[in-house]
GROMACS .gro file of C-alpha atoms in nm:
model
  376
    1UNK     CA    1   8.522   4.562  13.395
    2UNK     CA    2   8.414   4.642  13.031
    3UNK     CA    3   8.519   4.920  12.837
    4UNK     CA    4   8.345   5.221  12.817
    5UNK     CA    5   8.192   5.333  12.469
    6UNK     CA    6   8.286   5.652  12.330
    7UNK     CA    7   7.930   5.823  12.397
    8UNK     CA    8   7.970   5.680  12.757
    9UNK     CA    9   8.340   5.863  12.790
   10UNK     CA   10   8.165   6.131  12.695
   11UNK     CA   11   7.932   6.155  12.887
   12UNK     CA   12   8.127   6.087  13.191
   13UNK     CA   13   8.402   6.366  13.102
   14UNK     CA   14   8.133   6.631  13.065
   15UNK     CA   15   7.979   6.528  13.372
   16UNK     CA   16   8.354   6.605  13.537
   17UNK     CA   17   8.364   6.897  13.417
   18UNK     CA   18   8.045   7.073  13.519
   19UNK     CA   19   8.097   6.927  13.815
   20UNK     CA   20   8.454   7.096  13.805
   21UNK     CA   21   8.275   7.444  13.697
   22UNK     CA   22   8.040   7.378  13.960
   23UNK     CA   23   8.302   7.334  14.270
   24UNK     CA   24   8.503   7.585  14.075
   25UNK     CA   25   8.212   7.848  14.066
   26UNK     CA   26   8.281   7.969  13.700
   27UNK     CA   27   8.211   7.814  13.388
   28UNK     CA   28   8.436   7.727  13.121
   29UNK     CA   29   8.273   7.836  12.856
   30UNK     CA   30   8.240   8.179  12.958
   31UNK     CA   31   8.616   8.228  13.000
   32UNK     CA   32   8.622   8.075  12.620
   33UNK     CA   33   8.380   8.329  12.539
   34UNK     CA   34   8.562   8.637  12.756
   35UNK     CA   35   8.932   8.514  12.594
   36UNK     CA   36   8.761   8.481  12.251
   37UNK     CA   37   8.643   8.881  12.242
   38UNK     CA   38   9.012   8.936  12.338
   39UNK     CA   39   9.133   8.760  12.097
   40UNK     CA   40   8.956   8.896  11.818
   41UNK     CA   41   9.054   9.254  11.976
   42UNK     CA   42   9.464   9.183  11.949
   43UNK     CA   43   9.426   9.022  11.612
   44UNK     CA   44   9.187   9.306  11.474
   45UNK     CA   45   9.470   9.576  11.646
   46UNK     CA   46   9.751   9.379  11.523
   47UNK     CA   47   9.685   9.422  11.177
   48UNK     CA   48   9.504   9.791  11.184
   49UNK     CA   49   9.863   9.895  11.352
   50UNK     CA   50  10.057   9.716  11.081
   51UNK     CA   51   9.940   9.918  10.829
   52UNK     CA   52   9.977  10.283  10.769
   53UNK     CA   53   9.682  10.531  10.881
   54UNK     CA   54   9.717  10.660  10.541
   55UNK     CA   55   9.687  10.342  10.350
   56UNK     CA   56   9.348  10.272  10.549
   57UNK     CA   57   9.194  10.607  10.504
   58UNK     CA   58   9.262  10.613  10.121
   59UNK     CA   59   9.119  10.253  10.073
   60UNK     CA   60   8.846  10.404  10.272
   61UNK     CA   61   8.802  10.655   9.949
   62UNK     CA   62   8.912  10.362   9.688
   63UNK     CA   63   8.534  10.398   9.571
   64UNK     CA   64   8.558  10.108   9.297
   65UNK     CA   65   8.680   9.838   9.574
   66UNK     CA   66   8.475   9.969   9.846
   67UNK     CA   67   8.166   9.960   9.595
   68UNK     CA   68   8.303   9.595   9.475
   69UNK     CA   69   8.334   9.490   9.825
   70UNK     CA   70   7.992   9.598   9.949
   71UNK     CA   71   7.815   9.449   9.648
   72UNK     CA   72   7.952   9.081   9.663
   73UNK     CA   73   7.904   9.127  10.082
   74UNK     CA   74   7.563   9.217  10.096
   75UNK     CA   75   7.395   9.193   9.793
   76UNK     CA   76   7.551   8.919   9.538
   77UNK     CA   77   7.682   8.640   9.824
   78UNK     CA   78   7.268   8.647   9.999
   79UNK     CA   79   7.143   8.608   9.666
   80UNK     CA   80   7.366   8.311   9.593
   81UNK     CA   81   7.276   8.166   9.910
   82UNK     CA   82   6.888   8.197   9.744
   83UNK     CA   83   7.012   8.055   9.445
   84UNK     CA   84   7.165   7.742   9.598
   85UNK     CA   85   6.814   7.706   9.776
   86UNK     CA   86   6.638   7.742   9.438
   87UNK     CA   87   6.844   7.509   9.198
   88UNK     CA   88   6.798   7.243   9.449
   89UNK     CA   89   6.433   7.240   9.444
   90UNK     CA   90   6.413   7.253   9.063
   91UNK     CA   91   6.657   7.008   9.015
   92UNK     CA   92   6.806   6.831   9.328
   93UNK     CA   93   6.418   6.712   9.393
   94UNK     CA   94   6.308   6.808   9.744
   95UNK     CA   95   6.638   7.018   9.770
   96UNK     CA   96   6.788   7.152  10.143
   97UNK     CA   97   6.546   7.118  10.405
   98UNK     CA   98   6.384   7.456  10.586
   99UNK     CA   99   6.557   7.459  10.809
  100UNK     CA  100   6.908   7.398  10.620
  101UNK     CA  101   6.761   7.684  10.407
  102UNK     CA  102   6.709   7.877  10.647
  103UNK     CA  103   7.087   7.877  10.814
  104UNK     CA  104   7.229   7.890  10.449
  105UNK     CA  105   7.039   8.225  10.422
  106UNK     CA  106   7.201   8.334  10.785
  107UNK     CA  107   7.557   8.231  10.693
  108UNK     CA  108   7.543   8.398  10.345
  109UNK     CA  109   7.379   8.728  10.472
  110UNK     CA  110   7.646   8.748  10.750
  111UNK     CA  111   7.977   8.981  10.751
  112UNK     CA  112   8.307   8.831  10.684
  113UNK     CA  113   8.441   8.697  10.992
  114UNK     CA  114   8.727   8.879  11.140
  115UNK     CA  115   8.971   8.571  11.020
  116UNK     CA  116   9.015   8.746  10.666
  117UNK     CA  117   9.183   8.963  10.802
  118UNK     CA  118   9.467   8.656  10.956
  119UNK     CA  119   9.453   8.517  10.560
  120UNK     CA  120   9.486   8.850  10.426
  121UNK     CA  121   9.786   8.904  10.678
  122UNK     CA  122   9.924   8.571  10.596
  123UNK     CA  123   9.898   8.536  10.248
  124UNK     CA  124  10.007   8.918  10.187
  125UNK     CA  125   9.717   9.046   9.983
  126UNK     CA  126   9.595   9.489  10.098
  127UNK     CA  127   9.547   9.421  10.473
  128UNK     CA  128   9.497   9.816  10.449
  129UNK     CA  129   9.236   9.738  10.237
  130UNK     CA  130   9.104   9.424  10.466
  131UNK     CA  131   9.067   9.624  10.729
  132UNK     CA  132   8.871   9.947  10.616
  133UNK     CA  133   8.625   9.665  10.458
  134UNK     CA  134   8.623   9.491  10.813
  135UNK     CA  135   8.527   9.843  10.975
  136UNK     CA  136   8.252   9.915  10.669
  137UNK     CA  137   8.077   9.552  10.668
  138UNK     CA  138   8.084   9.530  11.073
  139UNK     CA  139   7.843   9.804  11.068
  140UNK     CA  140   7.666   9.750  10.758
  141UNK     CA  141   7.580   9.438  10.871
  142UNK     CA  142   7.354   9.509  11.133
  143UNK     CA  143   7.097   9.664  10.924
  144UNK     CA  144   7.202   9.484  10.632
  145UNK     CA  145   7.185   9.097  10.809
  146UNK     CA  146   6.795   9.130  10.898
  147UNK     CA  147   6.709   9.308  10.588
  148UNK     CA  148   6.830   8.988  10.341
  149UNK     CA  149   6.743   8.776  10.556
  150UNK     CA  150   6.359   8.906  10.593
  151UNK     CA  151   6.358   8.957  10.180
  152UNK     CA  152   6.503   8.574  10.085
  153UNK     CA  153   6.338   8.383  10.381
  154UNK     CA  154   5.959   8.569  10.252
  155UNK     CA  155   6.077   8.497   9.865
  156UNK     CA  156   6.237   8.096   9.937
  157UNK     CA  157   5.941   8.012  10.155
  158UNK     CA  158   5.640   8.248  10.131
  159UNK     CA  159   5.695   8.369  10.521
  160UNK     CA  160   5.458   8.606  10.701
  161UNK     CA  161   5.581   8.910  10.866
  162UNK     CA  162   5.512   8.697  11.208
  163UNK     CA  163   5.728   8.421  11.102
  164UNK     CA  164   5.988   8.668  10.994
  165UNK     CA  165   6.005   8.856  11.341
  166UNK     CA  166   6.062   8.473  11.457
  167UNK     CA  167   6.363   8.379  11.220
  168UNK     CA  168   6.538   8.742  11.348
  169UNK     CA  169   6.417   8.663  11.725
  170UNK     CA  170   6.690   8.359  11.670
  171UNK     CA  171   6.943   8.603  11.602
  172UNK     CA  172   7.178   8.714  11.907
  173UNK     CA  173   7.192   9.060  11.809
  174UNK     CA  174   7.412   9.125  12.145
  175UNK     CA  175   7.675   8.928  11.998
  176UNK     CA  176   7.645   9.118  11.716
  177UNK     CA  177   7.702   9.465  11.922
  178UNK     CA  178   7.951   9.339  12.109
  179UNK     CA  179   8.159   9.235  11.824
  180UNK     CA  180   8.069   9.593  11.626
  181UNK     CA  181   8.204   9.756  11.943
  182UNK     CA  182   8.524   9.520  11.912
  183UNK     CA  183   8.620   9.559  11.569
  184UNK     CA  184   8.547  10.015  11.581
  185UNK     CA  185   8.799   9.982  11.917
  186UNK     CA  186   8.995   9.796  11.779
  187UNK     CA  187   9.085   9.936  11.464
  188UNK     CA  188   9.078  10.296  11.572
  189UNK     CA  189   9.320  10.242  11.842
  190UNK     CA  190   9.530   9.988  11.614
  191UNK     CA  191   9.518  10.290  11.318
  192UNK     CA  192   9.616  10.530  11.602
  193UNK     CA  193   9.930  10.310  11.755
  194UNK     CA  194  10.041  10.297  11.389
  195UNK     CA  195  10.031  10.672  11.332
  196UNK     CA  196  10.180  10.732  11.679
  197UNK     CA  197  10.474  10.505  11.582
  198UNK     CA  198  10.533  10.529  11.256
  199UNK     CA  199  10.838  10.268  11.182
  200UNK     CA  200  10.834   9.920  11.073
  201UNK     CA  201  10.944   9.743  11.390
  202UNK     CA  202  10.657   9.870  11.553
  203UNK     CA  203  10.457   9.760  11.274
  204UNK     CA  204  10.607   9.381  11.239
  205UNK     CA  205  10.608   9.346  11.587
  206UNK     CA  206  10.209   9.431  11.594
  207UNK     CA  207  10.155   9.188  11.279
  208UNK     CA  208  10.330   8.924  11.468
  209UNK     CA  209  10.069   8.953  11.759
  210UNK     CA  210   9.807   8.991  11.515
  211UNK     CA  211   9.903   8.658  11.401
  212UNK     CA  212   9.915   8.475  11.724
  213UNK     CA  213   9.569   8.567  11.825
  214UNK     CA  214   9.436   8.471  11.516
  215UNK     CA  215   9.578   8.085  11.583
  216UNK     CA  216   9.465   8.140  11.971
  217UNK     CA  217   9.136   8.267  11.825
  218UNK     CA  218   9.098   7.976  11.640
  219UNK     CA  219   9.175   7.804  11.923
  220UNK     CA  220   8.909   7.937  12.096
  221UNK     CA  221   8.660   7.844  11.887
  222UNK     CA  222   8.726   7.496  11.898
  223UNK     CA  223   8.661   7.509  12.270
  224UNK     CA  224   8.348   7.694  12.269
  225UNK     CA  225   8.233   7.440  11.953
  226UNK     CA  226   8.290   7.127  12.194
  227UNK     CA  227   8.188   7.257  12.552
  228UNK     CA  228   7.943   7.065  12.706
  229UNK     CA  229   7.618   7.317  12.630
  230UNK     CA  230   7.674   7.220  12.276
  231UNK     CA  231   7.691   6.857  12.355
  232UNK     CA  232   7.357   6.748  12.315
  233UNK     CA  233   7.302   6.914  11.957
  234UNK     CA  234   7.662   6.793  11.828
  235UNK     CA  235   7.567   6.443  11.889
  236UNK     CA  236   7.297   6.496  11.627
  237UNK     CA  237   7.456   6.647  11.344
  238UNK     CA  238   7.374   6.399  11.074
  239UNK     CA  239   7.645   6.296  10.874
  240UNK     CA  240   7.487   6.124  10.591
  241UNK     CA  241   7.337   6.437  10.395
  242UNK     CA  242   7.258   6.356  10.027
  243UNK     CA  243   7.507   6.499   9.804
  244UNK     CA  244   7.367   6.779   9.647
  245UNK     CA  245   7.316   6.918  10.021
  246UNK     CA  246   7.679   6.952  10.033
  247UNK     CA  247   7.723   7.053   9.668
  248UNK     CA  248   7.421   7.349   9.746
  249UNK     CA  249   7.594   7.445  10.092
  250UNK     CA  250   7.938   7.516   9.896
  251UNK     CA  251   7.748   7.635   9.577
  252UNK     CA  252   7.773   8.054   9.733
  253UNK     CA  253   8.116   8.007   9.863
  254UNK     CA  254   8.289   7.872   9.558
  255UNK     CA  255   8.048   8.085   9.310
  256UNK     CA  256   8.095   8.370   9.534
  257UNK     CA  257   8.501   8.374   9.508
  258UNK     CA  258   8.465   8.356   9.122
  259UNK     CA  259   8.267   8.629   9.083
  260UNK     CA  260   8.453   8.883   9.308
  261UNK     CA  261   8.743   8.811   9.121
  262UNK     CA  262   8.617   8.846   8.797
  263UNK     CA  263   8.415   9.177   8.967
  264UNK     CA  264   8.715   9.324   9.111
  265UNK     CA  265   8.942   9.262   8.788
  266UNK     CA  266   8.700   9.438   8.599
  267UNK     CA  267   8.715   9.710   8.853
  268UNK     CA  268   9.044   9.764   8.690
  269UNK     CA  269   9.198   9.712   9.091
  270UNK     CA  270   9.534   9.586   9.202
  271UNK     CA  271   9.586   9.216   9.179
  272UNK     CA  272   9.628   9.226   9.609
  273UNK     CA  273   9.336   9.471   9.633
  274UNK     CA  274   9.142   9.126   9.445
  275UNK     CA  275   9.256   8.873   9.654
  276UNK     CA  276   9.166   9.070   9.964
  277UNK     CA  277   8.778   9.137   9.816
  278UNK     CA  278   8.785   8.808   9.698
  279UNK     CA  279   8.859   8.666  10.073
  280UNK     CA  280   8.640   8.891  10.277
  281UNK     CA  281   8.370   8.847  10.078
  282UNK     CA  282   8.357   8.490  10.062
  283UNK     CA  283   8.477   8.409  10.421
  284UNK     CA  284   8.142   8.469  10.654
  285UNK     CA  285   8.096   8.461  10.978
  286UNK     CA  286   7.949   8.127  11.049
  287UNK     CA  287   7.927   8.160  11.412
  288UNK     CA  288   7.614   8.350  11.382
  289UNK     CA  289   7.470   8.097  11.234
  290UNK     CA  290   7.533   7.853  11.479
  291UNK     CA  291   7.401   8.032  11.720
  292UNK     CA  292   7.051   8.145  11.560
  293UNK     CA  293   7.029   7.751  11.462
  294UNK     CA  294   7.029   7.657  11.803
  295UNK     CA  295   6.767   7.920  11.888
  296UNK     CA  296   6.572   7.833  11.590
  297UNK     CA  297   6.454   7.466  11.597
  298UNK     CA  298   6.332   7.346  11.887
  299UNK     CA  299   6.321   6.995  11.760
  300UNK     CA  300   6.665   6.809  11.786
  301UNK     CA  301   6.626   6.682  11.379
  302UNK     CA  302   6.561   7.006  11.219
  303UNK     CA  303   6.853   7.179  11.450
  304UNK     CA  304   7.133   6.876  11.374
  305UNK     CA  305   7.038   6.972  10.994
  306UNK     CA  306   7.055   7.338  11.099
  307UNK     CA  307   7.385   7.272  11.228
  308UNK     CA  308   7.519   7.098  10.944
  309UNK     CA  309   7.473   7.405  10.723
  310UNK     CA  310   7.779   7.609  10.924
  311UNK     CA  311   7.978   7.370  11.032
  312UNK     CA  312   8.036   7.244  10.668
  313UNK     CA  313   8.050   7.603  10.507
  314UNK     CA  314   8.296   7.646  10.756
  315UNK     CA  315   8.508   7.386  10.626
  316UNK     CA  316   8.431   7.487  10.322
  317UNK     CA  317   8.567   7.835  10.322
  318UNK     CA  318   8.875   7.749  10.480
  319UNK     CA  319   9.016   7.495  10.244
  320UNK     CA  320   8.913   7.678   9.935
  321UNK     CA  321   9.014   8.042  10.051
  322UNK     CA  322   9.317   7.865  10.171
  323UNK     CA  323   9.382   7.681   9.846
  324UNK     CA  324   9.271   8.024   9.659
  325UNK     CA  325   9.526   8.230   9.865
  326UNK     CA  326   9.803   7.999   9.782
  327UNK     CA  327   9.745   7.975   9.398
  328UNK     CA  328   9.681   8.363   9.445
  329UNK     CA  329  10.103   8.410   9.600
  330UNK     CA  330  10.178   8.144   9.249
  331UNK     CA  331  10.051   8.391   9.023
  332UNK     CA  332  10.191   8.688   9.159
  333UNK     CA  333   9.853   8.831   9.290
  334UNK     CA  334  10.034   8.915   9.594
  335UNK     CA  335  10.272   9.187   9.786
  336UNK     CA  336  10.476   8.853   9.818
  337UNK     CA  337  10.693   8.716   9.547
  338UNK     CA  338  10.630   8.379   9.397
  339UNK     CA  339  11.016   8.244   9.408
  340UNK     CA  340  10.994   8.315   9.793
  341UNK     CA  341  10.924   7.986   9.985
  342UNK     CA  342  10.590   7.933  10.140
  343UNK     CA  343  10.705   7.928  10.511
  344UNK     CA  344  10.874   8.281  10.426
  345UNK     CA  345  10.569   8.374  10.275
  346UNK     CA  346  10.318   8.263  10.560
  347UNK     CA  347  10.545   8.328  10.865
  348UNK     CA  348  10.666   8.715  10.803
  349UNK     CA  349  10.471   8.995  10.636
  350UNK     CA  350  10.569   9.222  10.342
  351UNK     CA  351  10.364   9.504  10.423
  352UNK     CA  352  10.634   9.693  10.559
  353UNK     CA  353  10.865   9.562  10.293
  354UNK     CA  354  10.842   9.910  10.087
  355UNK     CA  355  11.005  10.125  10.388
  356UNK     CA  356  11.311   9.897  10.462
  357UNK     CA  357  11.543   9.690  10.228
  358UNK     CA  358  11.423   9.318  10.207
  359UNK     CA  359  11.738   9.199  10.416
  360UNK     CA  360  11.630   9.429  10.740
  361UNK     CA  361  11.285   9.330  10.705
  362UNK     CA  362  11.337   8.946  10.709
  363UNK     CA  363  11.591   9.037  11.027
  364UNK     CA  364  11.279   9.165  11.200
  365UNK     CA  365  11.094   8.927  11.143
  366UNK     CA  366  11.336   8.638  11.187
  367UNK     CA  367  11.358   8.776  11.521
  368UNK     CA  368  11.031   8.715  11.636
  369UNK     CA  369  10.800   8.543  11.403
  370UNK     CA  370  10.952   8.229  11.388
  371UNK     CA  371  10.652   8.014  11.169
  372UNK     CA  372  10.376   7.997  11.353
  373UNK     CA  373  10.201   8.207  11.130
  374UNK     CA  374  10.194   7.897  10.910
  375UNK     CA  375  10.001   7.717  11.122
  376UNK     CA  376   9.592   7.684  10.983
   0.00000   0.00000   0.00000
């Protein structure tokens, strides 16, 4: 016999498994999608219950990093996405294609995804802080979302109001509820576990499952990314985009975490209160995305360069924010110091660290967060 090519294998193990799904009378990707939702509710109550219900509701009146926050989320990072689109035309010749435009504008219009809150956690910057902005840009976003979207797609390309009402038609606005629903749960009954039991065991013991649904979250993701729906539009992501498509794709992320820095410094705001803004503004929520650009383009050429757009972001956000977060601890932007090592750093949290002495906190957390929080 001759060996099967890679397409082939494929081809033949997708073919197993709906026929698996089909004997099986469920479908994989739906349990992906029903563990994912629970997921992002233990790692959105995990770190609500870490902090203290005081701490939240005062960042919730911290007017200069709220005000910050909501700029760079909804008004500065969709006009960088613009921008990208612009500069390319005028001087990267014919620039991103529509329909690259077009997902650029979804991805930069979205809310933060609800992994900012797992680098906030991680990294140690005002998860207090992270997660009033998670409550505040979950809702904000889903009058917020069609509204930048509607103004930059009619301003980049001249859309009617017809075309518009198409471009939002894409959008799966029931995801967007569900997850709204989520993240309010969530975060009211993490706030209200952390007032009930107010003591840092509780509260390291919550981070630490906060943390391991973020990885499991993550995990997740990957599935519902390679299960066989998608596997006719992953085939065609094209590889081989010019590179000043890449360059404009990572133009509003990069330009994005400068600014809310330099924003948020200005601000006159805590150096973790920064690193926080600077991460949930810049990390988006390129799921949506995804999804409207497989609703959007019928044609298999425009949606693989559709696709492309996310998936790269994506990447993207995670090495720089990740990078960013790191040279963030260095500096002493941090609640963690820069002489502790980076596994210490990644694998316990410090946000408890004020209550107890720093030998009975790293007992507690010895005892249960043993370094996976260090995985990416």
């Amino acid at each position: 016999g001759r060996y099967l090519s890679d397409k082939e294998s494929s081809t033949m193990l997708h073919e197993q498994i709906r026929q698996l799904e089909e004997a099986a009378g469920f479908s994989f990707q739906t349990i992906a999608e029903n563990l994912s939702n629970v997921f992002l509710f233990l790692l959105i109550f995990g770190m609500s219950a870490t902090v203290d219900t005081k701490t939240v509701l005062g960042q919730l009146t911290n007017k200069f990093a709220i005000l910050t926050a909501v700029g760079m989320q909804f008004i500065i990072m969709p006009f960088l996405g613009y921008l990208a689109i612009v500069l390319l035309q005028a001087y990267g010749g014919e620039g991103l294609s529509q329909a690259m435009g077009l997902t650029l504008l979804i991805v930069t219009a979205s809310p933060g995804g609800s992994y900012s809150n797992w680098w906030c956690s991680t990294f140690n910057a005002d998860l207090g802080l992270s997660v009033a902005m998670t409550a505040i840009s979950t809702i904000l976003s889903i009058a917020m979302l069609p509204a930048n979207l509607m103004l930059y797609a009619h301003v980049a390309y001249g859309f009617s109001s017809d075309q518009e009402e198409g471009i939002l038609g894409s959008l799966d606005f029931s995801s967007l509820f569900v997850a709204l629903g989520i993240v309010i749960c969530a975060i009211s009954l993490g706030l209200f576990a952390s007032y009930s039991f107010p003591n840092p065991t509780f509260q390291i013991r919550a981070n630490q499952m906060g943390s391991i649904s973020g990885i499991l979250l993550i995990a997740s993701g990957f599935l519902l990314s390679a299960g066989p729906a998608e596997e006719e539009e992953s085939e065609q992501i094209s590889t081989t985009s010019p590179i000043a498509n890449y360059i404009g794709v990572a133009f509003p992320c990069v330009v994005g975490l400068v600014l809310a820095n330099v924003l948020a410094s200005s601000a006159g705001l805590a150096k973790p209160e920064v690193v926080t803004i600077a991460v949930e503004c810049c990390y988006q929520n390129v799921g949506i995305a995804m999804a409207a650009a497989v609703n959007m383009f019928p044609d298999k050429h425009q949606r693989a360069e559709a696709l492309f757009v996310p998936l790269f972001y994506g990447l993207v956000e995670a090495v720089v924010i990740g990078l960013y977060c790191v040279i963030a601890w260095k500096i002493n932007w941090t609640k963690a110091p820069a002489s502790d090592p980076l596994w210490k750093v990644m694998a316990m949290t410090y946000e408890v660290s004020a209550k107890k002495t720093d030998e009975e906190v790293t007992s507690l957390n010895d005892g249960g967060k043993s370094g996976y929080s260090s995985i990416v």
